């Protein structure tokens, strides 16, 4: 069935959120603290509605449960991926995610979380936290308990176009002035290590030091991803990452090209520009799923898209 599944985002107000989801991505939303747009999500904390077509108004989780053939009869109990745009006006808390095995036992059978970030835009001099500097678990415990964050955290400068893969057990935090797209396992299990002493609704947000000390890898081993760019006629294809949970690529289209959807399903996110995906007009911020058996999609217009599949 050659039907594009176009989704309506779920927006999340966050204490650290800003206004770039409106100003930069063009979403018609009010509020100056919108931190996240969950653009492809079947999570119970934000289940996207299908925007048009014969399934308009149904949720993505409903579609997954009732029309698994559109997803190549994938076996996963729940839709396996979650895609978000994130606008950080302030620093996000320092956090870590468990892997599947830990979450299964300690979080009621939930999934762990591997995630990755493509930096769409950031202010001059912005940075991000990926990894830490403790050599041993003992040292890590001391640094965290004594709040020696400058020594502990691995801060890295960032630029638009940078890409980071964040496996479970990696200490990480998005920092102020960053707009990115995140592709992740469909999970919301997060252990917060440090929140800059901020208050939310008159009290500090809960920390999860014990769980974090269980799951943080030590010493930190950097996950090197090799960005590979293939220059093709009419477009560039950039291979970003392939791991057991997802493969992510970016296409910078100059005029047009044919995207082959031969996976169980393929998520397509427009991150820059505007154009057409077959007969459907799309622009920056549009996110959709090409279902099983879709085959060739003609992508037209000067735009950048990020694709993800399992
Ligand atoms: Zn995270």
Tab-separated table of C-alpha atoms and ligand atoms in Angstrom:
chain	number	residue	atom	x	y	z
A	1	UNK	CA	0.000	0.000	0.000
A	2	UNK	CA	1.695	3.206	-1.169
A	3	UNK	CA	0.317	5.507	1.485
A	4	UNK	CA	2.529	7.925	3.389
A	5	UNK	CA	1.742	8.009	7.095
A	6	UNK	CA	2.052	11.666	8.069
A	7	UNK	CA	2.140	12.358	11.791
A	8	UNK	CA	1.145	15.253	14.051
A	9	UNK	CA	3.730	16.066	16.730
A	10	UNK	CA	3.131	16.076	20.474
A	11	UNK	CA	4.712	19.126	22.122
A	12	UNK	CA	6.256	19.110	25.584
A	13	UNK	CA	6.735	22.101	27.799
A	14	UNK	CA	10.018	21.869	29.726
A	15	UNK	CA	11.703	24.175	32.247
A	16	UNK	CA	14.698	24.349	29.909
A	17	UNK	CA	12.693	24.706	26.661
A	18	UNK	CA	12.658	27.701	24.316
A	19	UNK	CA	10.815	29.067	21.277
A	20	UNK	CA	12.842	27.659	18.366
A	21	UNK	CA	10.359	24.900	17.624
A	22	UNK	CA	8.121	27.746	16.538
A	23	UNK	CA	10.709	30.256	15.306
A	24	UNK	CA	13.059	27.851	13.553
A	25	UNK	CA	10.977	24.780	12.744
A	26	UNK	CA	7.796	26.730	12.052
A	27	UNK	CA	5.378	24.831	14.270
A	28	UNK	CA	2.191	26.684	15.036
A	29	UNK	CA	2.507	26.584	18.821
A	30	UNK	CA	2.252	29.077	21.639
A	31	UNK	CA	4.514	29.259	24.668
A	32	UNK	CA	8.162	30.035	25.189
A	33	UNK	CA	9.121	26.892	27.066
A	34	UNK	CA	8.458	24.208	24.478
A	35	UNK	CA	11.426	21.895	24.859
A	36	UNK	CA	10.434	18.919	22.756
A	37	UNK	CA	8.344	17.964	19.747
A	38	UNK	CA	7.755	14.214	19.708
A	39	UNK	CA	7.351	13.872	15.971
A	40	UNK	CA	7.342	10.103	15.545
A	41	UNK	CA	6.138	8.558	18.765
A	42	UNK	CA	3.859	5.789	19.941
A	43	UNK	CA	4.887	6.259	23.565
A	44	UNK	CA	2.056	6.461	26.113
A	45	UNK	CA	3.447	9.818	27.305
A	46	UNK	CA	2.979	11.233	23.810
A	47	UNK	CA	1.301	9.162	21.124
A	48	UNK	CA	1.292	10.942	17.723
A	49	UNK	CA	-1.945	11.203	15.758
A	50	UNK	CA	-2.017	10.346	12.091
A	51	UNK	CA	-2.581	13.615	10.277
A	52	UNK	CA	-4.401	12.567	7.114
A	53	UNK	CA	-5.565	9.680	4.962
A	54	UNK	CA	-7.689	6.672	5.872
A	55	UNK	CA	-6.185	6.452	9.380
A	56	UNK	CA	-6.508	10.180	10.190
A	57	UNK	CA	-7.103	10.756	13.898
A	58	UNK	CA	-5.831	7.337	14.996
A	59	UNK	CA	-2.673	7.123	17.090
A	60	UNK	CA	0.580	5.626	15.932
A	61	UNK	CA	0.339	2.982	18.686
A	62	UNK	CA	-3.129	2.052	17.400
A	63	UNK	CA	-1.741	1.704	13.883
A	64	UNK	CA	1.129	-0.441	15.170
A	65	UNK	CA	-1.298	-2.717	17.068
A	66	UNK	CA	-3.915	-3.000	14.329
A	67	UNK	CA	-2.026	-2.749	11.051
A	68	UNK	CA	1.292	-4.403	11.675
A	69	UNK	CA	1.459	-5.276	7.978
A	70	UNK	CA	2.298	-1.598	7.331
A	71	UNK	CA	5.453	-2.186	9.386
A	72	UNK	CA	6.508	-5.413	7.696
A	73	UNK	CA	4.960	-7.463	10.517
A	74	UNK	CA	7.788	-6.395	12.833
A	75	UNK	CA	7.761	-8.487	16.007
A	76	UNK	CA	8.365	-5.799	18.650
A	77	UNK	CA	5.486	-5.449	21.111
A	78	UNK	CA	5.591	-1.662	20.843
A	79	UNK	CA	6.660	0.690	18.095
A	80	UNK	CA	10.435	0.544	18.597
A	81	UNK	CA	11.625	4.092	17.844
A	82	UNK	CA	10.964	7.596	19.074
A	83	UNK	CA	12.000	10.746	17.199
A	84	UNK	CA	12.068	14.204	18.771
A	85	UNK	CA	13.139	17.711	17.940
A	86	UNK	CA	14.689	19.283	21.038
A	87	UNK	CA	15.205	22.996	21.667
A	88	UNK	CA	17.304	23.727	24.736
A	89	UNK	CA	17.192	27.358	25.858
A	90	UNK	CA	18.790	26.240	29.133
A	91	UNK	CA	20.999	23.309	30.064
A	92	UNK	CA	19.276	19.947	30.447
A	93	UNK	CA	19.986	17.855	33.529
A	94	UNK	CA	22.989	15.517	33.474
A	95	UNK	CA	21.629	12.042	32.931
A	96	UNK	CA	22.197	8.452	31.914
A	97	UNK	CA	19.974	5.688	30.544
A	98	UNK	CA	19.991	1.970	31.383
A	99	UNK	CA	20.291	-0.769	28.783
A	100	UNK	CA	17.490	-3.226	27.996
A	101	UNK	CA	18.731	-5.810	30.510
A	102	UNK	CA	18.819	-3.369	33.461
A	103	UNK	CA	15.489	-1.727	32.554
A	104	UNK	CA	13.841	-5.134	32.167
A	105	UNK	CA	14.722	-6.071	35.769
A	106	UNK	CA	14.566	-2.698	37.530
A	107	UNK	CA	11.908	-0.813	35.566
A	108	UNK	CA	9.044	-3.271	35.273
A	109	UNK	CA	10.059	-4.764	31.967
A	110	UNK	CA	10.611	-1.388	30.282
A	111	UNK	CA	13.133	-0.915	27.539
A	112	UNK	CA	16.550	0.664	27.897
A	113	UNK	CA	17.551	3.575	25.773
A	114	UNK	CA	20.158	4.069	23.107
A	115	UNK	CA	19.828	7.452	21.451
A	116	UNK	CA	21.594	9.636	18.926
A	117	UNK	CA	21.708	13.350	18.185
A	118	UNK	CA	22.158	15.316	15.000
A	119	UNK	CA	22.881	18.982	15.767
A	120	UNK	CA	20.671	21.113	13.505
A	121	UNK	CA	21.599	24.491	14.908
A	122	UNK	CA	23.511	25.930	17.852
A	123	UNK	CA	24.830	29.237	19.074
A	124	UNK	CA	28.483	30.169	18.628
A	125	UNK	CA	30.565	28.535	21.358
A	126	UNK	CA	27.926	25.953	22.347
A	127	UNK	CA	28.908	22.682	23.938
A	128	UNK	CA	27.438	19.353	24.961
A	129	UNK	CA	28.229	16.711	27.568
A	130	UNK	CA	29.039	13.209	26.387
A	131	UNK	CA	31.032	10.945	28.716
A	132	UNK	CA	32.964	11.474	31.937
A	133	UNK	CA	36.528	11.510	33.217
A	134	UNK	CA	36.528	9.215	36.262
A	135	UNK	CA	39.038	6.379	35.978
A	136	UNK	CA	37.457	3.997	38.487
A	137	UNK	CA	34.006	3.417	39.948
A	138	UNK	CA	35.296	4.544	43.330
A	139	UNK	CA	36.503	7.834	41.867
A	140	UNK	CA	33.228	8.262	39.996
A	141	UNK	CA	31.208	7.794	43.185
A	142	UNK	CA	33.352	10.371	44.987
A	143	UNK	CA	33.136	12.920	42.182
A	144	UNK	CA	29.348	12.606	42.023
A	145	UNK	CA	28.807	12.627	45.791
A	146	UNK	CA	31.124	15.599	46.256
A	147	UNK	CA	29.613	17.451	43.283
A	148	UNK	CA	32.952	17.824	41.433
A	149	UNK	CA	31.138	18.302	38.132
A	150	UNK	CA	33.824	20.252	36.281
A	151	UNK	CA	36.321	17.462	36.877
A	152	UNK	CA	33.826	14.689	36.210
A	153	UNK	CA	31.981	15.755	33.068
A	154	UNK	CA	33.343	15.496	29.549
A	155	UNK	CA	32.273	18.742	27.855
A	156	UNK	CA	32.752	19.020	24.092
A	157	UNK	CA	32.338	21.946	21.711
A	158	UNK	CA	29.633	21.485	19.057
A	159	UNK	CA	28.802	22.837	15.610
A	160	UNK	CA	25.780	22.398	13.328
A	161	UNK	CA	26.050	19.049	11.534
A	162	UNK	CA	27.770	17.240	14.425
A	163	UNK	CA	26.446	13.827	15.300
A	164	UNK	CA	26.636	11.842	18.556
A	165	UNK	CA	25.662	8.262	19.332
A	166	UNK	CA	24.756	7.833	23.030
A	167	UNK	CA	24.754	4.177	24.109
A	168	UNK	CA	23.216	3.204	27.474
A	169	UNK	CA	25.556	3.944	30.390
A	170	UNK	CA	26.868	7.177	28.788
A	171	UNK	CA	26.662	10.297	30.953
A	172	UNK	CA	25.172	12.995	28.731
A	173	UNK	CA	23.407	16.340	28.596
A	174	UNK	CA	22.248	18.745	25.946
A	175	UNK	CA	23.226	22.299	26.840
A	176	UNK	CA	21.753	25.704	26.206
A	177	UNK	CA	21.517	27.122	22.709
A	178	UNK	CA	21.155	23.764	20.937
A	179	UNK	CA	18.506	22.624	18.458
A	180	UNK	CA	18.765	18.970	17.497
A	181	UNK	CA	16.926	15.933	16.235
A	182	UNK	CA	17.059	12.878	18.471
A	183	UNK	CA	16.403	9.337	17.314
A	184	UNK	CA	16.110	6.825	20.120
A	185	UNK	CA	14.684	3.587	21.344
A	186	UNK	CA	11.094	4.045	22.441
A	187	UNK	CA	11.732	4.508	26.151
A	188	UNK	CA	11.518	7.298	28.702
A	189	UNK	CA	13.691	5.734	31.423
A	190	UNK	CA	16.177	8.375	32.527
A	191	UNK	CA	18.363	8.539	35.624
A	192	UNK	CA	19.105	12.117	36.571
A	193	UNK	CA	22.533	12.683	38.120
A	194	UNK	CA	22.656	16.461	38.503
A	195	UNK	CA	20.164	19.239	37.791
A	196	UNK	CA	22.231	22.383	38.520
A	197	UNK	CA	20.259	22.789	41.759
A	198	UNK	CA	17.224	24.039	39.845
A	199	UNK	CA	13.706	24.177	41.227
A	200	UNK	CA	10.627	22.980	39.399
A	201	UNK	CA	7.287	23.867	41.000
A	202	UNK	CA	9.092	25.002	44.174
A	203	UNK	CA	11.224	21.895	44.669
A	204	UNK	CA	14.217	20.222	43.064
A	205	UNK	CA	13.536	17.510	40.505
A	206	UNK	CA	14.262	14.019	41.766
A	207	UNK	CA	17.761	12.595	41.270
A	208	UNK	CA	18.536	8.900	40.747
A	209	UNK	CA	22.130	8.580	41.913
A	210	UNK	CA	21.925	4.950	43.035
A	211	UNK	CA	20.610	3.734	39.680
A	212	UNK	CA	23.028	5.989	37.808
A	213	UNK	CA	25.996	4.519	39.687
A	214	UNK	CA	24.726	1.066	38.699
A	215	UNK	CA	24.551	1.794	34.983
A	216	UNK	CA	27.278	4.339	34.123
A	217	UNK	CA	30.155	2.672	32.278
A	218	UNK	CA	33.546	3.346	33.874
A	219	UNK	CA	36.013	4.333	32.600
A	220	UNK	CA	34.107	5.991	29.747
A	221	UNK	CA	34.805	4.459	26.342
A	222	UNK	CA	34.123	6.763	23.452
A	223	UNK	CA	31.670	5.496	20.831
A	224	UNK	CA	33.259	6.633	17.577
A	225	UNK	CA	30.849	7.011	14.721
A	226	UNK	CA	32.294	7.379	11.280
A	227	UNK	CA	30.294	9.895	9.316
A	228	UNK	CA	30.541	8.948	5.648
A	229	UNK	CA	29.398	11.260	2.888
A	230	UNK	CA	28.526	9.909	-0.564
A	231	UNK	CA	28.191	12.513	-3.264
A	232	UNK	CA	25.556	11.448	-5.782
A	233	UNK	CA	23.889	13.056	-8.779
A	234	UNK	CA	21.450	15.616	-7.369
A	235	UNK	CA	22.012	14.829	-3.682
A	236	UNK	CA	24.493	13.893	-0.956
A	237	UNK	CA	23.895	10.903	1.297
A	238	UNK	CA	25.500	10.916	4.729
A	239	UNK	CA	25.646	7.673	6.650
A	240	UNK	CA	25.394	8.583	10.355
A	241	UNK	CA	25.060	5.394	12.395
A	242	UNK	CA	23.927	1.807	12.376
A	243	UNK	CA	23.457	-0.040	15.687
A	244	UNK	CA	21.241	-2.943	16.796
A	245	UNK	CA	18.326	-0.529	17.301
A	246	UNK	CA	18.401	1.760	14.283
A	247	UNK	CA	20.176	2.975	11.176
A	248	UNK	CA	20.203	6.740	10.601
A	249	UNK	CA	21.142	8.566	7.410
A	250	UNK	CA	20.862	12.109	6.120
A	251	UNK	CA	20.162	13.236	2.579
A	252	UNK	CA	20.920	16.723	1.330
A	253	UNK	CA	18.852	17.123	-1.790
A	254	UNK	CA	19.887	19.654	-4.400
A	255	UNK	CA	17.119	18.959	-6.928
A	256	UNK	CA	15.599	15.526	-6.626
A	257	UNK	CA	16.363	11.889	-6.050
A	258	UNK	CA	14.685	8.546	-5.567
A	259	UNK	CA	14.683	7.207	-2.012
A	260	UNK	CA	14.298	3.452	-1.918
A	261	UNK	CA	12.115	2.259	0.973
A	262	UNK	CA	12.915	-1.461	1.092
A	263	UNK	CA	12.952	-1.739	4.917
A	264	UNK	CA	10.116	-2.861	7.161
A	265	UNK	CA	9.256	0.811	7.457
A	266	UNK	CA	11.188	4.048	7.102
A	267	UNK	CA	10.878	7.230	9.127
A	268	UNK	CA	11.496	10.409	7.117
A	269	UNK	CA	12.066	13.760	8.868
A	270	UNK	CA	12.485	17.015	6.977
A	271	UNK	CA	15.064	19.075	8.890
A	272	UNK	CA	15.684	21.864	6.355
A	273	UNK	CA	14.015	23.363	3.290
A	274	UNK	CA	10.829	22.276	1.566
A	275	UNK	CA	9.647	20.210	-1.348
A	276	UNK	CA	7.666	17.107	-2.215
A	277	UNK	CA	7.698	13.478	-1.173
A	278	UNK	CA	5.875	11.913	-4.099
A	279	UNK	CA	2.579	13.853	-4.244
A	280	UNK	CA	2.842	15.231	-0.715
A	281	UNK	CA	4.151	18.778	-0.116
A	282	UNK	CA	6.514	18.828	2.870
A	283	UNK	CA	8.614	21.388	4.693
A	284	UNK	CA	11.040	21.642	7.573
A	285	UNK	CA	9.497	19.960	10.614
A	286	UNK	CA	7.359	17.456	8.651
A	287	UNK	CA	7.774	13.861	9.770
A	288	UNK	CA	6.279	10.759	8.213
A	289	UNK	CA	6.574	7.015	7.852
A	290	UNK	CA	6.887	5.219	4.541
A	291	UNK	CA	5.234	1.847	5.181
A	292	UNK	CA	6.320	-1.651	4.218
A	293	UNK	CA	6.561	-2.261	0.494
A	294	UNK	CA	6.551	1.429	-0.373
A	295	UNK	CA	9.449	1.107	-2.767
A	296	UNK	CA	10.664	4.196	-4.568
A	297	UNK	CA	9.793	7.630	-3.197
A	298	UNK	CA	10.575	10.640	-5.341
A	299	UNK	CA	12.040	13.388	-3.156
A	300	UNK	CA	11.996	16.783	-4.811
A	301	UNK	CA	13.141	20.214	-3.706
A	302	UNK	CA	16.083	21.770	-1.949
A	303	UNK	CA	15.922	20.163	1.462
A	304	UNK	CA	17.646	17.983	4.007
A	305	UNK	CA	15.990	14.891	5.391
A	306	UNK	CA	17.002	12.443	8.098
A	307	UNK	CA	15.820	8.857	7.724
A	308	UNK	CA	15.675	6.120	10.336
A	309	UNK	CA	14.746	2.464	10.235
A	310	UNK	CA	15.164	-0.596	12.435
B	1	LIG	ZN1	19.073	10.998	27.041
